[in-house]
């Protein structure tokens, strides 16, 4: 990426965030404590899964590559 492209992307991102906060409307919604707790658990679980995948990504990737290599070598025989 060149510097000019990064500036354009940064400008578009800043403009989008600004417009998002300028043109807000009232939601007129209420989440009871039980529902907000469930949402919190779901988000924490998802982030935990993503972190675990990220932590073990190299092991997972090497295992998949070994499986692919075995299939390729057996099909070449």
PDB file of C-alpha atoms in Angstrom:
ATOM      1  CA  UNK A   1       0.000   0.000   0.000  1.00  0.00           C
ATOM      2  CA  UNK A   2       1.259   3.398  -0.796  1.00  0.00           C
ATOM      3  CA  UNK A   3       0.872   6.462   1.393  1.00  0.00           C
ATOM      4  CA  UNK A   4      -1.810   8.057  -0.783  1.00  0.00           C
ATOM      5  CA  UNK A   5      -3.996   4.948  -0.578  1.00  0.00           C
ATOM      6  CA  UNK A   6      -3.606   4.816   3.217  1.00  0.00           C
ATOM      7  CA  UNK A   7      -4.658   8.451   3.490  1.00  0.00           C
ATOM      8  CA  UNK A   8      -7.773   7.819   1.393  1.00  0.00           C
ATOM      9  CA  UNK A   9      -8.744   4.813   3.494  1.00  0.00           C
ATOM     10  CA  UNK A  10      -8.119   6.768   6.699  1.00  0.00           C
ATOM     11  CA  UNK A  11     -10.224   9.691   5.460  1.00  0.00           C
ATOM     12  CA  UNK A  12     -13.115   7.424   4.464  1.00  0.00           C
ATOM     13  CA  UNK A  13     -12.982   5.657   7.828  1.00  0.00           C
ATOM     14  CA  UNK A  14     -12.959   8.938   9.750  1.00  0.00           C
ATOM     15  CA  UNK A  15     -15.825  10.311   7.655  1.00  0.00           C
ATOM     16  CA  UNK A  16     -17.870   7.153   8.198  1.00  0.00           C
ATOM     17  CA  UNK A  17     -17.360   7.276  11.962  1.00  0.00           C
ATOM     18  CA  UNK A  18     -18.243  10.977  12.050  1.00  0.00           C
ATOM     19  CA  UNK A  19     -21.437  10.448  10.053  1.00  0.00           C
ATOM     20  CA  UNK A  20     -22.334   7.467  12.228  1.00  0.00           C
ATOM     21  CA  UNK A  21     -22.244   9.630  15.355  1.00  0.00           C
ATOM     22  CA  UNK A  22     -23.949  12.649  13.768  1.00  0.00           C
ATOM     23  CA  UNK A  23     -26.965  10.811  12.349  1.00  0.00           C
ATOM     24  CA  UNK A  24     -27.991   8.709  15.327  1.00  0.00           C
ATOM     25  CA  UNK A  25     -31.554   8.022  16.341  1.00  0.00           C
ATOM     26  CA  UNK A  26     -33.107   6.808  19.569  1.00  0.00           C
ATOM     27  CA  UNK A  27     -33.394   3.041  19.770  1.00  0.00           C
ATOM     28  CA  UNK A  28     -36.272   3.004  22.286  1.00  0.00           C
ATOM     29  CA  UNK A  29     -35.115  -0.426  23.394  1.00  0.00           C
ATOM     30  CA  UNK A  30     -34.360  -2.042  26.707  1.00  0.00           C
ATOM     31  CA  UNK A  31     -32.316  -5.116  27.511  1.00  0.00           C
ATOM     32  CA  UNK A  32     -33.073  -6.672  30.847  1.00  0.00           C
ATOM     33  CA  UNK A  33     -30.090  -7.784  32.941  1.00  0.00           C
ATOM     34  CA  UNK A  34     -30.508 -11.445  31.977  1.00  0.00           C
ATOM     35  CA  UNK A  35     -30.387 -10.744  28.247  1.00  0.00           C
ATOM     36  CA  UNK A  36     -27.406  -8.433  28.523  1.00  0.00           C
ATOM     37  CA  UNK A  37     -25.618 -11.127  30.545  1.00  0.00           C
ATOM     38  CA  UNK A  38     -26.327 -13.686  27.810  1.00  0.00           C
ATOM     39  CA  UNK A  39     -24.973 -11.287  25.167  1.00  0.00           C
ATOM     40  CA  UNK A  40     -21.876 -10.732  27.281  1.00  0.00           C
ATOM     41  CA  UNK A  41     -21.326 -14.492  27.611  1.00  0.00           C
ATOM     42  CA  UNK A  42     -21.784 -15.037  23.870  1.00  0.00           C
ATOM     43  CA  UNK A  43     -19.324 -12.287  22.961  1.00  0.00           C
ATOM     44  CA  UNK A  44     -16.781 -13.491  25.528  1.00  0.00           C
ATOM     45  CA  UNK A  45     -17.133 -17.056  24.265  1.00  0.00           C
ATOM     46  CA  UNK A  46     -16.660 -15.984  20.658  1.00  0.00           C
ATOM     47  CA  UNK A  47     -13.593 -13.936  21.530  1.00  0.00           C
ATOM     48  CA  UNK A  48     -12.214 -16.846  23.553  1.00  0.00           C
ATOM     49  CA  UNK A  49     -12.655 -19.203  20.602  1.00  0.00           C
ATOM     50  CA  UNK A  50     -10.995 -16.720  18.247  1.00  0.00           C
ATOM     51  CA  UNK A  51      -8.075 -16.265  20.650  1.00  0.00           C
ATOM     52  CA  UNK A  52      -7.647 -20.032  20.971  1.00  0.00           C
ATOM     53  CA  UNK A  53      -7.650 -20.465  17.202  1.00  0.00           C
ATOM     54  CA  UNK A  54      -5.132 -17.645  16.875  1.00  0.00           C
ATOM     55  CA  UNK A  55      -2.911 -19.185  19.536  1.00  0.00           C
ATOM     56  CA  UNK A  56      -2.862 -22.618  17.909  1.00  0.00           C
ATOM     57  CA  UNK A  57      -3.020 -21.445  14.270  1.00  0.00           C
ATOM     58  CA  UNK A  58       0.488 -22.624  13.338  1.00  0.00           C
ATOM     59  CA  UNK A  59      -0.159 -26.090  14.770  1.00  0.00           C
ATOM     60  CA  UNK A  60      -3.513 -26.323  12.992  1.00  0.00           C
ATOM     61  CA  UNK A  61      -2.015 -25.090   9.727  1.00  0.00           C
ATOM     62  CA  UNK A  62       0.907 -27.534   9.833  1.00  0.00           C
ATOM     63  CA  UNK A  63      -1.480 -30.415  10.614  1.00  0.00           C
ATOM     64  CA  UNK A  64      -3.676 -29.511   7.632  1.00  0.00           C
ATOM     65  CA  UNK A  65      -0.627 -29.200   5.369  1.00  0.00           C
ATOM     66  CA  UNK A  66       0.556 -32.672   6.465  1.00  0.00           C
ATOM     67  CA  UNK A  67      -2.873 -34.114   5.640  1.00  0.00           C
ATOM     68  CA  UNK A  68      -2.844 -32.459   2.223  1.00  0.00           C
ATOM     69  CA  UNK A  69       0.694 -33.690   1.565  1.00  0.00           C
ATOM     70  CA  UNK A  70      -0.336 -37.260   2.482  1.00  0.00           C
ATOM     71  CA  UNK A  71      -3.305 -37.093   0.102  1.00  0.00           C
ATOM     72  CA  UNK A  72      -1.129 -35.714  -2.706  1.00  0.00           C
ATOM     73  CA  UNK A  73       1.563 -38.353  -2.227  1.00  0.00           C
ATOM     74  CA  UNK A  74      -0.974 -41.186  -2.102  1.00  0.00           C
ATOM     75  CA  UNK A  75      -2.745 -39.940  -5.243  1.00  0.00           C
ATOM     76  CA  UNK A  76       0.584 -39.685  -7.119  1.00  0.00           C
ATOM     77  CA  UNK A  77       1.428 -43.336  -6.428  1.00  0.00           C
TER      78      UNK A  77
END
